[in-house]
Short mmCIF file of C-alpha atoms in Angstrom, two decimals:
data_model
loop_
_atom_site.label_atom_id
_atom_site.label_comp_id
_atom_site.label_asym_id
_atom_site.label_seq_id
_atom_site.Cartn_x
_atom_site.Cartn_y
_atom_site.Cartn_z
CA MET A 1 -47.88 -13.23 2.23
CA SER A 2 -44.63 -11.37 2.32
CA LEU A 3 -43.95 -8.37 4.25
CA GLU A 4 -43.47 -6.50 1.02
CA THR A 5 -46.73 -7.41 -0.29
CA VAL A 6 -48.34 -6.08 2.82
CA ILE A 7 -46.29 -2.61 2.80
CA ASP A 8 -46.74 -2.44 -0.83
CA ALA A 9 -50.41 -2.83 -1.36
CA GLU A 10 -52.01 -0.12 -3.33
CA PHE A 11 -55.67 0.46 -4.17
CA GLY A 12 -57.17 1.90 -7.12
CA TRP A 13 -60.52 2.94 -8.65
CA TYR A 14 -62.24 2.83 -11.92
CA MET A 15 -63.54 5.88 -14.20
CA PRO A 16 -66.79 5.18 -15.66
CA THR A 17 -66.16 6.95 -18.92
CA ARG A 18 -68.69 4.75 -20.86
CA GLY A 19 -71.62 5.53 -18.29
CA ASP A 20 -72.65 5.36 -14.58
CA GLY A 21 -75.66 5.05 -12.56
CA PRO A 22 -77.15 2.85 -9.64
CA TYR A 23 -78.44 0.17 -12.19
CA ILE A 24 -76.90 -1.71 -15.06
CA GLY A 25 -78.73 -3.29 -18.19
CA VAL A 26 -80.65 -0.09 -18.62
CA ASN A 27 -80.03 3.43 -19.97
CA SER A 28 -77.87 5.53 -17.85
CA GLU A 29 -79.66 7.95 -15.78
CA ARG A 30 -76.95 10.37 -15.47
CA VAL A 31 -74.90 12.92 -17.98
CA VAL A 32 -71.38 11.20 -17.76
CA ASP A 33 -69.39 13.90 -19.12
CA THR A 34 -66.07 15.71 -18.45
CA PRO A 35 -67.29 17.48 -15.18
CA TYR A 36 -68.83 14.35 -14.02
CA MET A 37 -65.54 12.24 -14.47
CA ILE A 38 -63.68 15.25 -12.56
CA LYS A 39 -66.18 14.87 -9.68
CA VAL A 40 -65.60 11.12 -9.54
CA ALA A 41 -61.68 11.68 -9.70
CA GLN A 42 -61.87 14.06 -6.73
CA ALA A 43 -64.12 11.77 -4.73
CA VAL A 44 -61.57 8.83 -5.51
CA GLU A 45 -58.76 11.04 -4.10
CA ASN A 46 -60.43 12.12 -1.05
CA ALA A 47 -61.57 8.52 -0.26
CA GLY A 48 -57.96 7.46 0.10
CA TYR A 49 -57.50 5.74 -3.59
CA THR A 50 -54.17 6.59 -5.02
CA PHE A 51 -55.13 5.84 -8.76
CA ALA A 52 -57.66 5.14 -11.18
CA LEU A 53 -58.10 2.81 -14.30
CA ILE A 54 -59.38 4.78 -17.42
CA PRO A 55 -61.04 2.50 -19.61
CA THR A 56 -60.30 2.15 -23.53
CA GLY A 57 -62.17 1.00 -26.80
CA GLY A 58 -65.89 0.63 -27.52
CA THR A 59 -67.74 3.74 -26.55
CA CYS A 60 -65.17 5.10 -24.05
CA THR A 61 -63.55 8.26 -24.17
CA ASP A 62 -59.79 8.67 -25.16
CA ALA A 63 -57.98 7.64 -22.15
CA TRP A 64 -54.87 9.81 -22.62
CA ILE A 65 -56.71 13.13 -22.67
CA MET A 66 -59.09 12.16 -19.95
CA GLY A 67 -56.30 11.09 -17.63
CA ALA A 68 -54.26 14.34 -18.29
CA THR A 69 -57.53 16.42 -17.54
CA LEU A 70 -58.21 14.37 -14.51
CA ALA A 71 -54.78 14.91 -13.16
CA ALA A 72 -54.78 18.43 -13.75
CA HIS A 73 -57.75 18.58 -11.23
CA THR A 74 -56.20 16.71 -8.61
CA LYS A 75 -53.11 16.54 -6.50
CA VAL A 76 -52.15 12.78 -5.99
CA PHE A 77 -54.37 11.17 -8.35
CA LYS A 78 -52.54 8.75 -10.99
CA PRO A 79 -54.33 8.01 -14.30
CA LEU A 80 -53.62 4.54 -15.61
CA VAL A 81 -54.04 5.26 -19.20
CA ALA A 82 -54.08 2.62 -22.26
CA MET A 83 -51.19 1.89 -24.31
CA ARG A 84 -52.40 0.16 -27.44
CA PRO A 85 -49.41 -1.44 -29.53
CA GLY A 86 -50.15 -1.33 -33.25
CA LEU A 87 -52.54 1.84 -33.10
CA ILE A 88 -50.10 4.24 -32.18
CA ALA A 89 -46.18 4.32 -33.30
CA PRO A 90 -43.91 3.23 -30.33
CA ALA A 91 -41.58 6.35 -30.57
CA LEU A 92 -44.70 8.53 -30.59
CA ALA A 93 -46.31 6.58 -27.82
CA ALA A 94 -42.97 6.91 -25.86
CA ARG A 95 -43.25 10.73 -26.16
CA MET A 96 -46.80 10.69 -25.11
CA GLY A 97 -46.04 8.89 -21.92
CA ALA A 98 -43.17 10.71 -21.06
CA THR A 99 -44.95 14.04 -21.39
CA LEU A 100 -48.02 12.81 -19.55
CA ASP A 101 -45.53 11.81 -16.52
CA GLU A 102 -44.21 15.38 -16.58
CA VAL A 103 -47.17 17.48 -16.76
CA THR A 104 -48.45 15.38 -13.83
CA GLY A 105 -45.51 15.36 -11.66
CA GLY A 106 -44.49 11.66 -12.30
CA ARG A 107 -48.06 10.26 -11.81
CA ALA A 108 -48.47 8.50 -14.90
CA LEU A 109 -49.33 4.68 -15.00
CA ILE A 110 -49.36 2.87 -18.26
CA ASN A 111 -51.79 0.19 -19.19
CA ILE A 112 -50.68 -2.05 -21.95
CA VAL A 113 -53.83 -3.27 -24.11
CA THR A 114 -52.76 -5.58 -26.63
CA GLY A 115 -56.24 -6.30 -27.94
CA SER A 116 -60.06 -6.06 -27.29
CA SER A 117 -62.93 -7.56 -29.13
CA PRO A 118 -62.31 -8.31 -32.87
CA GLU A 119 -64.93 -5.94 -33.77
CA ASP A 120 -63.30 -3.04 -31.72
CA MET A 121 -60.12 -3.61 -33.18
CA LYS A 122 -61.28 -3.75 -36.83
CA ALA A 123 -63.09 -0.46 -36.14
CA MET A 124 -59.82 0.87 -35.13
CA GLY A 125 -57.81 -0.23 -37.90
CA ASP A 126 -55.63 -2.89 -36.40
CA PRO A 127 -54.47 -5.36 -38.99
CA LEU A 128 -53.74 -8.02 -36.59
CA ALA A 129 -57.41 -8.09 -35.18
CA PHE A 130 -57.67 -11.82 -35.77
CA ASP A 131 -53.94 -12.95 -35.11
CA LYS A 132 -53.62 -13.13 -31.06
CA GLU A 133 -50.19 -14.82 -31.35
CA ALA A 134 -48.86 -12.10 -33.66
CA ARG A 135 -50.42 -9.29 -31.51
CA TYR A 136 -48.50 -10.53 -28.41
CA GLU A 137 -45.16 -10.59 -30.61
CA ARG A 138 -46.04 -7.16 -31.69
CA THR A 139 -46.55 -6.17 -28.13
CA LEU A 140 -42.95 -7.44 -26.98
CA GLU A 141 -41.24 -5.24 -29.82
CA TYR A 142 -43.14 -2.31 -28.86
CA ILE A 143 -42.71 -2.20 -25.01
CA ARG A 144 -38.79 -3.04 -25.79
CA ILE A 145 -38.84 0.14 -27.88
CA VAL A 146 -40.84 2.35 -25.60
CA ARG A 147 -38.55 1.32 -22.41
CA GLU A 148 -35.26 1.77 -24.36
CA LEU A 149 -36.49 5.47 -25.42
CA TRP A 150 -37.58 6.28 -21.97
CA VAL A 151 -34.27 4.98 -20.40
CA ARG A 152 -31.93 6.59 -23.18
CA SER A 153 -33.88 9.87 -22.73
CA HIS A 154 -32.61 10.38 -19.16
CA GLY A 155 -29.40 11.62 -20.78
CA ALA A 156 -31.30 14.91 -21.36
CA GLU A 157 -32.81 15.08 -17.98
CA GLY A 158 -32.75 18.74 -16.61
CA ARG A 159 -32.89 20.28 -19.82
CA ARG A 160 -35.94 22.67 -20.34
CA LEU A 161 -37.01 25.12 -23.32
CA LEU A 162 -36.37 29.03 -22.63
CA ALA A 163 -38.28 31.76 -24.04
CA GLY A 164 -37.79 31.98 -27.81
CA GLY A 165 -37.25 28.19 -28.32
CA ASN A 166 -33.81 28.39 -26.82
CA LEU A 167 -32.51 25.56 -24.68
CA ALA A 168 -31.10 25.48 -21.20
CA ALA A 169 -27.80 23.61 -20.45
CA GLY A 170 -27.41 21.96 -23.80
CA ASN A 171 -29.20 20.49 -26.61
CA PRO A 172 -31.59 17.70 -25.54
CA GLU A 173 -31.47 16.10 -29.03
CA GLU A 174 -27.72 15.87 -28.93
CA ASP A 175 -27.58 14.42 -25.26
CA THR A 176 -30.11 11.96 -25.90
CA GLU A 177 -28.82 8.58 -26.77
CA THR A 178 -30.29 7.24 -29.89
CA PHE A 179 -31.88 3.87 -30.36
CA ASP A 180 -32.07 1.60 -33.45
CA PHE A 181 -34.33 -1.50 -33.61
CA ALA A 182 -35.11 -3.78 -36.48
CA GLY A 183 -37.87 -6.37 -35.99
CA LYS A 184 -40.62 -8.16 -37.25
CA HIS A 185 -43.24 -5.51 -36.87
CA PHE A 186 -41.13 -2.18 -36.02
CA THR A 187 -38.03 -0.69 -37.51
CA ILE A 188 -36.56 2.38 -35.82
CA GLU A 189 -33.46 4.20 -36.88
CA GLY A 190 -31.87 7.03 -34.80
CA GLY A 191 -35.19 6.73 -32.24
CA LYS A 192 -35.03 9.13 -29.25
CA SER A 193 -37.89 10.48 -26.93
CA TYR A 194 -38.35 13.63 -25.17
CA PRO A 195 -38.83 14.89 -22.46
CA PRO A 196 -37.43 12.18 -20.26
CA PRO A 197 -39.94 10.67 -17.55
CA VAL A 198 -39.95 11.74 -14.13
CA GLN A 199 -40.32 8.43 -12.70
CA HIS A 200 -37.08 6.20 -12.82
CA PRO A 201 -36.50 4.42 -14.78
CA HIS A 202 -39.95 5.09 -16.35
CA PRO A 203 -43.55 4.71 -15.44
CA PRO A 204 -44.69 1.08 -14.46
CA PHE A 205 -46.42 -1.00 -16.89
CA TYR A 206 -49.84 -2.65 -16.03
CA PHE A 207 -50.65 -5.67 -18.17
CA GLY A 208 -53.69 -7.88 -18.21
CA GLY A 209 -54.56 -11.22 -20.45
CA SER A 210 -55.22 -14.94 -19.21
CA SER A 211 -54.32 -16.54 -22.45
CA PRO A 212 -50.79 -18.67 -22.30
CA GLU A 213 -49.58 -16.16 -24.83
CA ALA A 214 -50.46 -13.30 -22.64
CA LYS A 215 -48.98 -14.83 -19.46
CA LYS A 216 -45.49 -15.40 -21.34
CA THR A 217 -45.79 -11.77 -22.38
CA ALA A 218 -46.58 -10.62 -19.18
CA ALA A 219 -43.34 -12.24 -17.76
CA ALA A 220 -40.97 -10.27 -19.94
CA ILE A 221 -42.73 -6.75 -19.78
CA ALA A 222 -45.18 -6.32 -17.00
CA ASP A 223 -44.38 -4.57 -13.76
CA VAL A 224 -47.89 -5.23 -12.37
CA TYR A 225 -50.00 -8.38 -13.97
CA LEU A 226 -53.73 -7.63 -13.65
CA MET A 227 -56.40 -10.07 -13.36
CA TRP A 228 -60.12 -10.12 -12.98
CA ALA A 229 -61.35 -11.45 -9.83
CA GLU A 230 -61.88 -15.18 -9.89
CA PRO A 231 -61.95 -17.76 -6.65
CA LEU A 232 -58.75 -17.80 -4.84
CA GLU A 233 -57.34 -21.09 -6.27
CA TRP A 234 -57.78 -20.06 -9.75
CA ILE A 235 -55.95 -16.84 -9.11
CA LYS A 236 -53.25 -18.86 -7.43
CA GLU A 237 -53.00 -20.88 -10.65
CA GLN A 238 -52.60 -17.90 -12.82
CA ILE A 239 -49.83 -16.33 -10.75
CA ALA A 240 -48.16 -19.62 -10.80
CA GLU A 241 -48.11 -19.75 -14.57
CA VAL A 242 -46.71 -16.14 -14.59
CA GLU A 243 -43.94 -17.16 -12.19
CA PHE A 244 -43.00 -20.43 -14.21
CA HIS A 245 -42.59 -18.11 -17.49
CA ARG A 246 -40.65 -15.38 -15.30
CA SER A 247 -38.27 -18.12 -14.05
CA GLU A 248 -38.00 -19.51 -17.60
CA LEU A 249 -36.82 -16.25 -18.43
CA LYS A 250 -34.32 -15.89 -16.00
CA ARG A 251 -32.96 -19.60 -16.88
CA THR A 252 -32.80 -18.70 -20.54
CA GLU A 253 -31.87 -15.26 -20.93
CA GLY A 254 -30.57 -14.46 -17.15
CA THR A 255 -33.38 -11.62 -16.85
CA ASP A 256 -34.55 -11.54 -13.24
CA ARG A 257 -37.55 -9.37 -13.31
CA SER A 258 -39.83 -8.48 -10.47
CA ILE A 259 -43.65 -8.74 -11.07
CA ARG A 260 -46.59 -7.45 -8.68
CA TYR A 261 -49.99 -8.83 -8.95
CA GLY A 262 -53.53 -7.07 -9.12
CA LEU A 263 -56.96 -7.95 -8.93
CA ARG A 264 -59.77 -6.06 -10.68
CA ALA A 265 -62.97 -6.50 -9.05
CA GLN A 266 -66.51 -4.91 -7.84
CA VAL A 267 -67.60 -4.13 -4.34
CA VAL A 268 -70.87 -3.16 -2.40
CA ILE A 269 -70.17 -2.12 1.02
CA ARG A 270 -72.96 -1.44 3.81
CA ASP A 271 -72.93 -1.49 7.58
CA THR A 272 -74.74 -4.92 7.68
CA GLU A 273 -74.49 -7.83 5.32
CA GLU A 274 -78.35 -8.03 4.77
CA GLU A 275 -77.96 -4.38 3.52
CA ALA A 276 -75.19 -5.10 1.53
CA TRP A 277 -76.74 -7.88 -0.25
CA ALA A 278 -79.88 -6.04 -0.91
CA ALA A 279 -77.97 -3.28 -2.41
CA ALA A 280 -76.01 -5.61 -4.68
CA LYS A 281 -79.17 -7.23 -6.05
CA ARG A 282 -80.82 -3.76 -6.62
CA ILE A 283 -77.92 -3.00 -9.24
CA VAL A 284 -79.51 -5.63 -11.56
CA SER A 285 -83.08 -5.21 -10.55
CA LYS A 286 -84.28 -3.21 -13.66
CA VAL A 287 -82.82 -5.41 -16.35
CA ASP A 288 -84.87 -7.74 -18.42
CA GLN A 289 -84.79 -11.55 -19.21
CA GLU A 290 -84.22 -10.75 -22.80
CA THR A 291 -81.13 -8.41 -22.22
CA VAL A 292 -79.65 -11.35 -19.90
CA ASN A 293 -80.20 -13.81 -22.61
CA ALA A 294 -78.79 -11.73 -25.46
CA THR A 295 -75.73 -10.82 -23.11
CA GLU A 296 -75.15 -14.44 -22.25
CA ILE A 297 -74.85 -15.51 -26.00
CA GLN A 298 -72.61 -12.30 -26.75
CA PHE A 299 -70.27 -13.52 -23.73
CA SER A 300 -70.27 -16.99 -24.88
CA GLY A 301 -68.88 -16.29 -27.95
CA SER A 302 -65.97 -14.38 -26.83
CA GLN A 303 -62.46 -15.03 -27.79
CA SER A 304 -61.22 -13.61 -24.87
CA ALA A 305 -59.38 -16.07 -22.37
CA GLY A 306 -60.56 -13.61 -19.34
CA GLN A 307 -63.83 -13.41 -20.53
CA GLN A 308 -64.20 -17.26 -20.83
CA ARG A 309 -63.09 -17.69 -17.24
CA GLN A 310 -65.48 -15.12 -16.28
CA ASN A 311 -68.23 -17.21 -17.83
CA GLU A 312 -67.22 -20.51 -16.20
CA VAL A 313 -67.04 -18.83 -12.56
CA ARG A 314 -70.94 -17.58 -13.47
CA ALA A 315 -71.93 -21.01 -14.74
CA LEU A 316 -70.74 -22.80 -11.59
CA ALA A 317 -72.27 -20.10 -9.19
CA LYS A 318 -75.46 -19.66 -10.97
CA ALA A 319 -77.53 -22.55 -9.33
CA ASN A 320 -76.77 -20.78 -5.93
CA ASP A 321 -78.15 -17.57 -6.93
CA TYR A 322 -74.48 -16.52 -8.14
CA VAL A 323 -73.03 -16.77 -4.96
CA ILE A 324 -69.36 -17.99 -5.47
CA GLY A 325 -68.26 -18.05 -1.79
CA PRO A 326 -68.70 -16.14 1.30
CA ASN A 327 -69.16 -12.50 0.50
CA PHE A 328 -68.21 -13.35 -3.38
CA TRP A 329 -71.00 -12.92 -5.95
CA ALA A 330 -71.13 -13.38 -9.74
CA GLY A 331 -74.57 -11.66 -10.28
CA LEU A 332 -73.32 -8.52 -12.15
CA SER A 333 -71.37 -10.76 -14.59
CA ALA A 334 -74.54 -12.05 -16.40
CA ILE A 335 -75.15 -8.41 -17.51
CA ARG A 336 -71.45 -6.65 -17.27
CA GLY A 337 -68.41 -8.06 -19.13
CA GLY A 338 -64.96 -7.93 -17.79
CA GLY A 339 -64.27 -7.61 -14.16
CA ALA A 340 -67.76 -7.93 -12.80
CA MET A 341 -67.25 -10.41 -9.93
CA ALA A 342 -68.36 -8.55 -6.58
CA PHE A 343 -67.36 -8.84 -3.13
CA VAL A 344 -70.54 -7.93 -0.79
CA GLY A 345 -70.66 -7.32 2.72
CA THR A 346 -69.43 -5.16 5.75
CA PRO A 347 -66.31 -3.45 5.91
CA GLU A 348 -64.98 -6.05 8.13
CA GLN A 349 -66.06 -9.03 5.81
CA VAL A 350 -64.84 -7.45 2.42
CA ALA A 351 -61.52 -6.41 4.08
CA ASP A 352 -61.04 -10.05 5.27
CA ARG A 353 -61.79 -11.42 1.62
CA LEU A 354 -59.23 -8.70 0.09
CA ILE A 355 -56.71 -9.81 2.67
CA GLU A 356 -57.42 -13.70 1.69
CA TYR A 357 -55.98 -12.45 -1.70
CA VAL A 358 -53.11 -10.46 -0.31
CA ASP A 359 -52.00 -13.84 1.36
CA ILE A 360 -51.68 -15.47 -1.77
CA GLY A 361 -49.76 -12.46 -3.52
CA ILE A 362 -52.03 -9.66 -4.60
CA SER A 363 -50.69 -6.07 -3.78
CA SER A 364 -52.42 -3.98 -6.17
CA PHE A 365 -56.48 -3.76 -6.30
CA ILE A 366 -58.58 -1.95 -8.92
CA LEU A 367 -62.35 -1.54 -7.41
CA SER A 368 -65.47 -0.13 -8.58
CA GLY A 369 -69.32 0.07 -7.91
CA TYR A 370 -72.57 1.29 -8.94
CA PRO A 371 -72.77 4.35 -8.99
CA ASN A 372 -69.08 4.90 -9.15
CA LEU A 373 -69.21 8.27 -7.71
CA GLU A 374 -70.96 7.51 -4.59
CA GLU A 375 -69.16 3.96 -4.25
CA ALA A 376 -65.75 5.35 -4.15
CA THR A 377 -66.68 7.62 -1.22
CA THR A 378 -68.58 4.97 0.74
CA SER A 379 -66.01 2.10 0.05
CA GLY A 380 -62.88 4.88 0.72
CA THR A 381 -64.52 5.82 3.84
CA LYS A 382 -65.78 2.41 5.37
CA LEU A 383 -63.51 -0.16 3.66
CA LEU A 384 -60.19 1.22 3.02
CA PRO A 385 -59.58 2.25 6.55
CA VAL A 386 -60.32 -1.23 7.82
CA VAL A 387 -58.26 -2.93 5.28
CA LYS A 388 -55.42 -0.91 5.86
CA ARG A 389 -55.52 -1.14 9.56
CA LYS A 390 -55.70 -4.95 8.99
CA LEU A 391 -52.63 -5.17 6.89
CA ALA A 392 -50.71 -2.86 9.30
CA GLU A 393 -51.40 -5.46 12.00
CA ARG A 394 -50.47 -8.01 9.41
CA ALA A 395 -47.07 -6.21 8.81
CA LYS A 396 -46.64 -5.64 12.74
CA ALA A 397 -46.89 -9.58 13.17
CA LEU A 398 -44.57 -10.18 10.35
CA GLN A 399 -41.92 -7.94 11.55
CA GLU A 400 -42.32 -9.28 15.22
CA ARG A 401 -42.22 -13.01 13.78
CA SER A 402 -39.42 -11.83 11.69
CA LEU A 403 -37.44 -10.36 14.68
CA HIS A 404 -38.16 -13.33 16.70
CA GLU A 405 -37.05 -15.98 13.95
CA GLN A 406 -33.86 -13.70 13.67
CA ALA A 407 -33.37 -13.82 17.43
CA THR A 408 -34.10 -17.38 17.53
CA VAL A 409 -31.39 -18.01 14.78
CA GLN A 410 -29.14 -15.77 16.49
CA ALA A 411 -29.65 -17.68 19.92
CA GLN A 412 -29.07 -20.87 18.09
CA GLU A 413 -25.94 -19.58 16.62
CA VAL A 414 -24.84 -18.46 20.14
CA ALA A 415 -25.74 -21.75 21.48
CA SER A 416 -23.70 -23.66 18.65
CA ALA A 417 -21.00 -21.55 19.39
CA GLN A 418 -20.76 -22.25 22.97
CA GLU A 419 -21.13 -25.88 22.44
CA LEU A 420 -18.32 -25.80 19.93
CA ALA A 421 -16.31 -23.63 22.48
CA THR A 422 -17.11 -26.28 25.20
CA GLU A 423 -16.05 -29.34 23.00
CA HIS A 424 -12.66 -27.31 21.90
CA LEU A 425 -12.08 -26.65 25.83
CA GLN A 426 -12.92 -30.32 26.60
CA ALA A 427 -10.85 -31.36 23.69
CA GLY A 428 -8.00 -28.96 24.98
CA ALA A 429 -8.09 -30.69 28.47
CA GLN A 430 -8.08 -34.17 27.36
CA GLU A 431 -4.97 -33.23 25.29
CA GLN A 432 -3.60 -31.62 28.25
CA GLY A 433 -4.38 -34.81 30.29
CA ARG A 434 -2.63 -36.88 27.40
CA VAL A 435 0.36 -34.27 27.41
CA THR A 436 0.68 -34.65 31.28
CA VAL A 437 0.28 -38.63 31.37
CA HIS A 438 3.05 -38.51 28.29
CA GLU A 439 5.32 -36.29 30.58
CA GLN A 440 4.64 -38.63 33.69
CA ALA A 441 5.60 -41.53 31.37
CA GLU A 442 8.78 -39.80 30.21
CA THR A 443 9.86 -38.79 33.79
CA GLU A 444 9.40 -42.51 34.87
CA ALA A 445 11.26 -43.63 31.94
CA GLN A 446 13.93 -41.30 32.77
CA GLU A 447 13.91 -42.52 36.29
CA ARG A 448 14.25 -45.90 35.06
CA ALA A 449 16.90 -45.13 32.93
CA THR A 450 18.80 -43.53 35.66
CA GLU A 451 18.32 -46.60 38.05
CA HIS A 452 19.48 -48.87 35.01
CA ALA A 453 22.63 -46.63 34.73
CA GLN A 454 23.17 -46.89 38.22
CA THR A 455 22.98 -50.42 38.53
CA SER A 456 25.07 -50.76 35.43
CA ALA A 457 27.60 -48.68 37.21
CA GLN A 458 27.76 -50.93 40.19
CA GLU A 459 27.73 -53.98 38.31
CA GLN A 460 30.81 -52.43 36.49
CA GLY A 461 32.45 -51.46 39.90
CA HIS A 462 31.89 -55.30 41.11
CA GLY A 463 33.61 -56.64 38.08
CA THR A 464 36.49 -54.59 38.59
CA VAL A 465 36.89 -55.83 42.05
CA HIS A 466 36.65 -59.39 40.90
CA GLU A 467 39.32 -58.87 38.15
CA GLN A 468 41.69 -57.39 40.91
CA ALA A 469 41.05 -60.07 43.10
CA GLU A 470 41.81 -62.66 40.22
CA THR A 471 44.89 -60.76 39.21
CA GLU A 472 46.20 -60.70 43.09
CA ALA A 473 45.53 -64.42 43.22
CA GLN A 474 47.32 -65.03 39.86
CA GLU A 475 50.34 -62.95 41.25
CA LEU A 476 50.36 -64.76 44.64
CA ALA A 477 50.33 -68.19 42.81
CA THR A 478 53.28 -67.22 40.81
CA GLU A 479 54.97 -66.18 43.72
CA HIS A 480 54.42 -69.42 45.32
CA LEU A 481 55.52 -71.10 42.19
CA GLN A 482 58.75 -69.11 42.37
CA ALA A 483 59.30 -69.92 45.99
CA GLY A 484 58.76 -73.46 45.11
CA ALA A 485 61.61 -73.34 42.36
CA GLN A 486 63.96 -71.89 44.58
CA GLU A 487 63.31 -74.64 47.16
CA GLN A 488 63.21 -77.39 44.64
CA GLY A 489 66.82 -78.45 45.43
CA HIS A 490 65.88 -78.90 49.14
CA GLY A 491 62.31 -80.50 49.14
CA THR A 492 60.66 -83.43 47.59
CA VAL A 493 58.06 -83.15 44.75
CA HIS A 494 55.61 -84.07 47.29
CA GLU A 495 56.41 -80.69 49.10
CA GLN A 496 56.11 -78.77 45.81
CA ALA A 497 52.58 -80.18 45.24
CA GLU A 498 51.65 -79.29 48.83
CA THR A 499 52.94 -75.70 48.12
CA GLU A 500 51.10 -75.37 45.06
CA ALA A 501 47.94 -76.83 46.68
CA GLN A 502 48.30 -74.28 49.34
CA GLY A 503 48.75 -71.53 46.86
CA GLN A 504 45.67 -72.52 45.10
CA GLU A 505 43.86 -72.60 48.37
CA ARG A 506 44.84 -68.85 48.82
CA ALA A 507 43.79 -67.98 45.26
CA THR A 508 40.32 -69.52 46.21
CA GLU A 509 40.10 -67.65 49.30
CA HIS A 510 40.78 -64.63 47.20
CA LEU A 511 38.11 -65.56 44.72
CA GLN A 512 35.51 -66.28 47.34
CA ALA A 513 36.09 -63.06 48.94
CA GLY A 514 35.14 -61.45 45.62
CA ALA A 515 32.17 -63.64 44.62
CA PRO A 516 29.57 -62.33 46.87
CA GLU A 517 29.91 -58.97 45.49
CA LEU A 518 29.40 -60.25 41.66
CA GLY A 519 26.17 -61.93 42.78
CA HIS A 520 26.72 -64.65 40.22
CA GLY A 521 29.35 -66.71 41.84
CA THR A 522 31.02 -67.91 38.68
CA VAL A 523 34.63 -66.85 39.22
CA ARG A 524 34.20 -68.73 42.61
CA GLU A 525 33.47 -71.82 40.99
CA GLN A 526 36.21 -71.61 38.48
CA ALA A 527 38.51 -71.29 41.42
CA GLU A 528 37.25 -74.20 43.07
CA ALA A 529 37.60 -76.20 40.05
CA GLN A 530 41.06 -75.24 39.77
CA GLY A 531 41.64 -75.82 43.25
CA GLN A 532 40.26 -79.59 42.69
CA THR A 533 42.46 -79.92 39.70
CA GLN A 534 45.43 -79.04 41.68
CA GLU A 535 44.72 -81.55 44.70
CA THR A 536 44.13 -84.32 41.93
CA GLN A 537 47.42 -83.76 40.52
CA GLY A 538 48.90 -83.41 43.99
CA GLN A 539 47.60 -87.04 44.80
CA LEU A 540 48.65 -88.27 41.52
CA VAL A 541 52.25 -87.12 42.39
CA GLN A 542 52.01 -88.98 45.92
CA ARG A 543 50.90 -92.12 44.13
CA GLN A 544 53.96 -91.95 42.07
#
């Protein structure tokens, strides 16, 4: 169940223009005339119902004239009147519908009736009485024309005739956009409709039919798709079929239409369940078996897909005294065609049954009971308040659940945002930690580089001292050599050798003094080697 379905649920009644009374299957004990219909309409309005279906065909009075009459004697009552494609030209039907909407102050509802029994259609002169597929093709063209004429007529809105036939605020015939149409069943040239309907964009279209063709047509034109009461699963299947055609229409043509679903049913409401079942069976208590048999034969030969489904439900329930399920009865369908399935029980019980249909998508109910005058008041005062209370409770619960779900989603979003923020903070902290470690590593690297630089500078300084010592040693050796050369004439070769050896020893001392500062001892070793070489040379000279 959606919140929209609960809030938008509407309840209508049925106008018994073909007869009324406490029993069916026998001649009516009441005179059902216009004053009687006005009483029923006023009872319907006072009971809390907002609209009423006015039947068509057979022995029914004309729905349009009756609807306008009943609206004139009520304040909020909305007449649901039959528009029958093929029996009235579409442009004329558009003017009739718009006029009814204007004279009722925007209360017109349109029931599209594509067909009825072949006998009725032949009697009305319908050339397509025996061609169901063609009738639905014609209906599609018909409603397209009516809808377009209504929508285009809003250009003339606000124009009204004055005394003497003059027009106020311009000529509506000139202000209304024309419409041309060339189809298989209708041709319109320069079509227009006046006055514009009060409702925008136009009065809603109600449409019924259980055949595959009907459901496909409903997906294209219906604002409310009506079904006769059946078991819940059967209704769910019919809704699913219409929804399939609606989705196909969107897929193939890009048209996304919103459709509501309605249920037509009987009700028998009493203070106790026992009283309700007794009242229900009393309705068929005067019919004879011969009438029952004849009616069954008539219904079994029906070409209506909806009536065939009603026959099947009745056959399944027959062995159980026509009880279909809890508070759901098929007993009236043995005598009455169409929407004959009845909800029987206390206000609480029947309210629960109706809400089960709301749960699967039904938001429009058209109810009735025998006799319709009294039962409108009984059901309206006893049943409707209970249903509306339960629906209000459902709506409140749905709203609270919706708010709770929204709060839950918001809380989850906040929690997710907090988790994400925490993750970012943690990631930032880790990154900061990585930056700090990197900075420490850079600092250590810089410190190590500084130490290496200082060490290199020290080693460079040590090298300079060694070079200076080496230079001093060479200079000293040279001085000794020069001194030896000057004394060469006075001393022997042996003395020169000794002098050189002594010079080498001094050089070695200088080298030894620089070697500890270098740390590697390479120069010292070279000096010692040179000293040893000089000593060897001196020994050789002595031997000579």
